[in-house]
Amino acid sequence: GGITATHCAAVERDRATGIKWLTAAAGNGDRVAQRNLAAAYFKGEGVEPDELEAQRLYRLAAEQGDAEAQEMLSWMLADSENLAHDYQEAMIWAKAAAEQGVASAMTRIGMLYHNALGVARDPQLAAEWWLQAARKGDADSQAMLGAAHQLGAGVPRDPVQSLAWLIRAKKGGSLLAENYYNSARRNMEPGLIARAETLAKEPLT
């Protein structure tokens, strides 16, 4: 048995019921329902996609201390292609999520300091935030930290540390790592490359 039209209709009906339930719970102030309904509007699952409504709901959940909602709201305020950016508010929510241990929020804080978005440029603070996230295994932060060590931006220039972080970042699937990784390797002696490869295998602390 393949999937029948009746089956599809049942799934749609369930989804509509789910949205109805989420909408009621979100209206009653349930932060998990607010976050899940926000995600539905963001992805257009069971409802018409609506980023403004998604943002409104993420904000309601974020204000109740929901870390995932804080992180998503921060992303929308800093990186959404369809909504106005507010980097200062993005920083506030990223810091709130970071305080609850969300690594991707730490990465964004580093990016905001690095690119002087809503704050004064501060390479050292950027690197400190990236290090926190990198130790938690965030691949994009590992890539940025590798780049920082390559350029001596906010941290000492250190080709071995640079390549070690970039190796970790590549392994973690960061697309940011590619450019830096090739230029880092190209200029290094085999002995230093070997040291970086060994360092990259050590557990993060």
mmCIF file of C-alpha atoms in Angstrom:
data_model
loop_
_atom_site.group_PDB
_atom_site.id
_atom_site.type_symbol
_atom_site.label_atom_id
_atom_site.label_comp_id
_atom_site.label_asym_id
_atom_site.label_seq_id
_atom_site.Cartn_x
_atom_site.Cartn_y
_atom_site.Cartn_z
ATOM 1 C CA GLY A 1 0.000 0.000 0.000
ATOM 2 C CA GLY A 2 1.223 3.356 -1.144
ATOM 3 C CA ILE A 3 -0.009 6.555 0.453
ATOM 4 C CA THR A 4 -3.627 7.098 -0.541
ATOM 5 C CA ALA A 5 -5.520 10.340 -1.007
ATOM 6 C CA THR A 6 -7.554 9.446 2.096
ATOM 7 C CA HIS A 7 -4.325 9.077 4.061
ATOM 8 C CA CYS A 8 -3.119 12.520 2.844
ATOM 9 C CA ALA A 9 -6.441 14.079 3.824
ATOM 10 C CA ALA A 10 -6.141 12.520 7.290
ATOM 11 C CA VAL A 11 -2.617 13.931 7.701
ATOM 12 C CA GLU A 12 -3.839 17.383 6.631
ATOM 13 C CA ARG A 13 -6.764 17.114 9.048
ATOM 14 C CA ASP A 14 -4.413 16.107 11.890
ATOM 15 C CA ARG A 15 -2.141 19.001 11.036
ATOM 16 C CA ALA A 16 -5.061 21.446 11.052
ATOM 17 C CA THR A 17 -6.149 20.045 14.453
ATOM 18 C CA GLY A 18 -2.557 20.376 15.686
ATOM 19 C CA ILE A 19 -2.388 24.001 14.571
ATOM 20 C CA LYS A 20 -5.756 24.704 16.222
ATOM 21 C CA TRP A 21 -4.492 23.177 19.475
ATOM 22 C CA LEU A 22 -1.154 25.047 19.287
ATOM 23 C CA THR A 23 -2.938 28.336 18.586
ATOM 24 C CA ALA A 24 -5.151 27.885 21.655
ATOM 25 C CA ALA A 25 -2.232 26.889 23.895
ATOM 26 C CA ALA A 26 -0.066 29.738 22.550
ATOM 27 C CA GLY A 27 -2.903 32.165 23.251
ATOM 28 C CA ASN A 28 -2.955 30.887 26.823
ATOM 29 C CA GLY A 29 0.724 31.763 27.184
ATOM 30 C CA ASP A 30 2.262 28.278 26.778
ATOM 31 C CA ARG A 31 5.810 29.096 25.639
ATOM 32 C CA VAL A 32 6.500 25.709 24.020
ATOM 33 C CA ALA A 33 3.263 26.048 22.013
ATOM 34 C CA GLN A 34 4.274 29.600 21.064
ATOM 35 C CA ARG A 35 7.668 28.353 19.863
ATOM 36 C CA ASN A 36 6.181 25.408 17.941
ATOM 37 C CA LEU A 37 3.511 27.579 16.344
ATOM 38 C CA ALA A 38 6.197 30.120 15.433
ATOM 39 C CA ALA A 39 8.145 27.330 13.721
ATOM 40 C CA ALA A 40 5.004 26.303 11.795
ATOM 41 C CA TYR A 41 4.547 29.873 10.519
ATOM 42 C CA PHE A 42 8.249 30.134 9.733
ATOM 43 C CA LYS A 43 8.268 26.925 7.661
ATOM 44 C CA GLY A 44 4.705 27.203 6.380
ATOM 45 C CA GLU A 45 3.683 23.858 7.884
ATOM 46 C CA GLY A 46 -0.098 23.593 8.223
ATOM 47 C CA VAL A 47 -0.404 27.384 7.844
ATOM 48 C CA GLU A 48 0.570 29.966 5.231
ATOM 49 C CA PRO A 49 4.229 30.950 5.786
ATOM 50 C CA ASP A 50 4.381 34.243 7.672
ATOM 51 C CA GLU A 51 7.736 35.362 9.083
ATOM 52 C CA LEU A 52 6.249 38.367 10.877
ATOM 53 C CA GLU A 53 3.797 36.148 12.757
ATOM 54 C CA ALA A 54 6.632 33.679 13.435
ATOM 55 C CA GLN A 55 8.745 36.502 14.844
ATOM 56 C CA ARG A 56 5.860 37.752 17.030
ATOM 57 C CA LEU A 57 5.354 34.267 18.482
ATOM 58 C CA TYR A 58 9.085 33.623 18.974
ATOM 59 C CA ARG A 59 9.253 36.924 20.867
ATOM 60 C CA LEU A 60 6.394 35.878 23.183
ATOM 61 C CA ALA A 61 8.182 32.598 23.993
ATOM 62 C CA ALA A 62 11.575 34.350 24.256
ATOM 63 C CA GLU A 63 10.166 36.807 26.785
ATOM 64 C CA GLN A 64 9.156 33.784 28.890
ATOM 65 C CA GLY A 65 12.761 32.559 28.907
ATOM 66 C CA ASP A 66 12.545 29.901 26.161
ATOM 67 C CA ALA A 67 16.168 29.472 25.003
ATOM 68 C CA GLU A 68 15.348 28.033 21.565
ATOM 69 C CA ALA A 69 12.904 30.878 20.890
ATOM 70 C CA GLN A 70 15.497 33.439 22.060
ATOM 71 C CA GLU A 71 18.046 31.948 19.662
ATOM 72 C CA MET A 72 15.600 31.867 16.733
ATOM 73 C CA LEU A 73 14.396 35.425 17.397
ATOM 74 C CA SER A 74 18.016 36.578 17.518
ATOM 75 C CA TRP A 75 18.670 34.867 14.172
ATOM 76 C CA MET A 76 15.588 36.486 12.595
ATOM 77 C CA LEU A 77 16.610 39.948 13.832
ATOM 78 C CA ALA A 78 20.185 39.562 12.562
ATOM 79 C CA ASP A 79 20.010 37.310 9.505
ATOM 80 C CA SER A 80 16.502 36.996 8.057
ATOM 81 C CA GLU A 81 16.365 37.959 4.377
ATOM 82 C CA ASN A 82 12.710 38.992 4.602
ATOM 83 C CA LEU A 83 12.500 41.089 7.765
ATOM 84 C CA ALA A 84 14.069 44.345 8.938
ATOM 85 C CA HIS A 85 17.280 43.813 10.904
ATOM 86 C CA ASP A 86 17.724 45.059 14.449
ATOM 87 C CA TYR A 87 21.235 44.081 15.503
ATOM 88 C CA GLN A 88 20.996 45.584 18.977
ATOM 89 C CA GLU A 89 17.906 43.544 19.809
ATOM 90 C CA ALA A 90 19.485 40.514 18.107
ATOM 91 C CA MET A 91 22.421 40.866 20.528
ATOM 92 C CA ILE A 92 20.112 41.051 23.567
ATOM 93 C CA TRP A 93 18.334 37.804 22.645
ATOM 94 C CA ALA A 94 21.542 36.062 21.583
ATOM 95 C CA LYS A 95 23.039 36.858 25.004
ATOM 96 C CA ALA A 96 19.890 35.571 26.739
ATOM 97 C CA ALA A 97 20.133 32.284 24.791
ATOM 98 C CA ALA A 98 23.916 32.098 25.325
ATOM 99 C CA GLU A 99 23.394 32.381 29.086
ATOM 100 C CA GLN A 100 21.299 29.222 28.780
ATOM 101 C CA GLY A 101 24.143 27.464 26.965
ATOM 102 C CA VAL A 102 22.994 27.763 23.319
ATOM 103 C CA ALA A 103 26.241 27.537 21.314
ATOM 104 C CA SER A 104 24.871 28.957 18.046
ATOM 105 C CA ALA A 105 23.822 32.096 19.950
ATOM 106 C CA MET A 106 27.419 32.478 21.198
ATOM 107 C CA THR A 107 28.607 32.191 17.596
ATOM 108 C CA ARG A 108 26.216 34.975 16.541
ATOM 109 C CA ILE A 109 27.428 37.262 19.360
ATOM 110 C CA GLY A 110 30.964 36.750 18.069
ATOM 111 C CA MET A 111 29.827 37.600 14.534
ATOM 112 C CA LEU A 112 28.079 40.786 15.697
ATOM 113 C CA TYR A 113 31.252 41.955 17.480
ATOM 114 C CA HIS A 114 33.414 40.870 14.528
ATOM 115 C CA ASN A 115 31.312 42.739 11.953
ATOM 116 C CA ALA A 116 30.483 45.733 14.207
ATOM 117 C CA LEU A 117 26.728 45.159 13.861
ATOM 118 C CA GLY A 118 24.821 47.059 16.545
ATOM 119 C CA VAL A 119 27.994 47.216 18.670
ATOM 120 C CA ALA A 120 31.521 48.612 18.333
ATOM 121 C CA ARG A 121 33.904 46.227 16.540
ATOM 122 C CA ASP A 122 35.758 44.135 19.110
ATOM 123 C CA PRO A 123 37.888 41.306 17.675
ATOM 124 C CA GLN A 124 38.948 40.148 21.139
ATOM 125 C CA LEU A 125 35.372 39.783 22.425
ATOM 126 C CA ALA A 126 34.386 38.103 19.158
ATOM 127 C CA ALA A 127 37.163 35.520 19.634
ATOM 128 C CA GLU A 128 36.193 34.957 23.294
ATOM 129 C CA TRP A 129 32.590 34.172 22.315
ATOM 130 C CA TRP A 130 33.720 31.932 19.456
ATOM 131 C CA LEU A 131 35.998 30.028 21.838
ATOM 132 C CA GLN A 132 33.068 29.362 24.200
ATOM 133 C CA ALA A 133 30.923 28.057 21.337
ATOM 134 C CA ALA A 134 33.832 26.180 19.712
ATOM 135 C CA ARG A 135 34.431 24.261 22.935
ATOM 136 C CA LYS A 136 30.781 23.226 22.846
ATOM 137 C CA GLY A 137 31.365 21.820 19.364
ATOM 138 C CA ASP A 138 29.817 24.596 17.232
ATOM 139 C CA ALA A 139 31.501 24.116 13.838
ATOM 140 C CA ASP A 140 31.003 27.691 12.572
ATOM 141 C CA SER A 141 32.614 29.100 15.712
ATOM 142 C CA GLN A 142 35.499 26.667 15.261
ATOM 143 C CA ALA A 143 35.931 27.969 11.705
ATOM 144 C CA MET A 144 35.884 31.612 12.806
ATOM 145 C CA LEU A 145 38.331 30.890 15.620
ATOM 146 C CA GLY A 146 40.605 29.163 13.109
ATOM 147 C CA ALA A 147 40.415 32.233 10.870
ATOM 148 C CA ALA A 148 41.083 34.532 13.840
ATOM 149 C CA HIS A 149 44.254 32.578 14.739
ATOM 150 C CA GLN A 150 45.293 32.656 11.079
ATOM 151 C CA LEU A 151 44.975 36.468 10.896
ATOM 152 C CA GLY A 152 45.862 37.312 14.508
ATOM 153 C CA ALA A 153 42.448 38.981 14.959
ATOM 154 C CA GLY A 154 41.624 39.224 18.668
ATOM 155 C CA VAL A 155 43.909 36.243 19.417
ATOM 156 C CA PRO A 156 47.624 35.617 18.779
ATOM 157 C CA ARG A 157 48.597 34.454 15.278
ATOM 158 C CA ASP A 158 49.099 30.726 15.618
ATOM 159 C CA PRO A 159 49.138 28.561 12.476
ATOM 160 C CA VAL A 160 48.928 25.267 14.417
ATOM 161 C CA GLN A 161 45.903 26.372 16.503
ATOM 162 C CA SER A 162 44.370 27.875 13.375
ATOM 163 C CA LEU A 163 44.590 24.673 11.344
ATOM 164 C CA ALA A 164 43.488 22.501 14.295
ATOM 165 C CA TRP A 165 40.283 24.537 14.718
ATOM 166 C CA LEU A 166 39.682 24.519 10.961
ATOM 167 C CA ILE A 167 40.089 20.726 10.813
ATOM 168 C CA ARG A 168 37.476 20.395 13.587
ATOM 169 C CA ALA A 169 35.180 22.864 11.801
ATOM 170 C CA LYS A 170 35.414 20.979 8.498
ATOM 171 C CA LYS A 171 34.676 17.714 10.261
ATOM 172 C CA GLY A 172 31.652 19.376 11.878
ATOM 173 C CA GLY A 173 30.355 20.423 8.453
ATOM 174 C CA SER A 174 31.023 24.177 8.588
ATOM 175 C CA LEU A 175 30.979 25.745 5.127
ATOM 176 C CA LEU A 176 32.858 28.746 6.551
ATOM 177 C CA ALA A 177 35.915 26.533 7.118
ATOM 178 C CA GLU A 178 36.656 25.714 3.460
ATOM 179 C CA ASN A 179 38.312 28.997 2.335
ATOM 180 C CA TYR A 180 40.465 29.398 5.421
ATOM 181 C CA TYR A 181 41.390 25.723 5.591
ATOM 182 C CA ASN A 182 43.021 25.638 2.149
ATOM 183 C CA SER A 183 45.040 28.823 2.659
ATOM 184 C CA ALA A 184 46.102 27.678 6.152
ATOM 185 C CA ARG A 185 47.428 24.332 4.893
ATOM 186 C CA ARG A 186 49.102 25.767 1.810
ATOM 187 C CA ASN A 187 51.590 27.830 3.825
ATOM 188 C CA MET A 188 52.530 25.274 6.466
ATOM 189 C CA GLU A 189 55.434 22.858 6.859
ATOM 190 C CA PRO A 190 54.467 19.161 7.073
ATOM 191 C CA GLY A 191 55.642 18.986 10.704
ATOM 192 C CA LEU A 192 53.288 21.779 11.746
ATOM 193 C CA ILE A 193 50.398 20.265 9.776
ATOM 194 C CA ALA A 194 50.977 16.977 11.641
ATOM 195 C CA ARG A 195 50.926 18.837 14.988
ATOM 196 C CA ALA A 196 47.664 20.556 14.046
ATOM 197 C CA GLU A 197 46.112 17.229 13.017
ATOM 198 C CA THR A 198 47.082 15.698 16.372
ATOM 199 C CA LEU A 199 45.745 18.728 18.256
ATOM 200 C CA ALA A 200 42.434 18.553 16.357
ATOM 201 C CA LYS A 201 41.870 15.012 17.688
ATOM 202 C CA GLU A 202 42.215 16.040 21.321
ATOM 203 C CA PRO A 203 38.950 16.302 23.290
ATOM 204 C CA LEU A 204 37.598 19.840 23.661
ATOM 205 C CA THR A 205 37.695 21.299 27.142
#
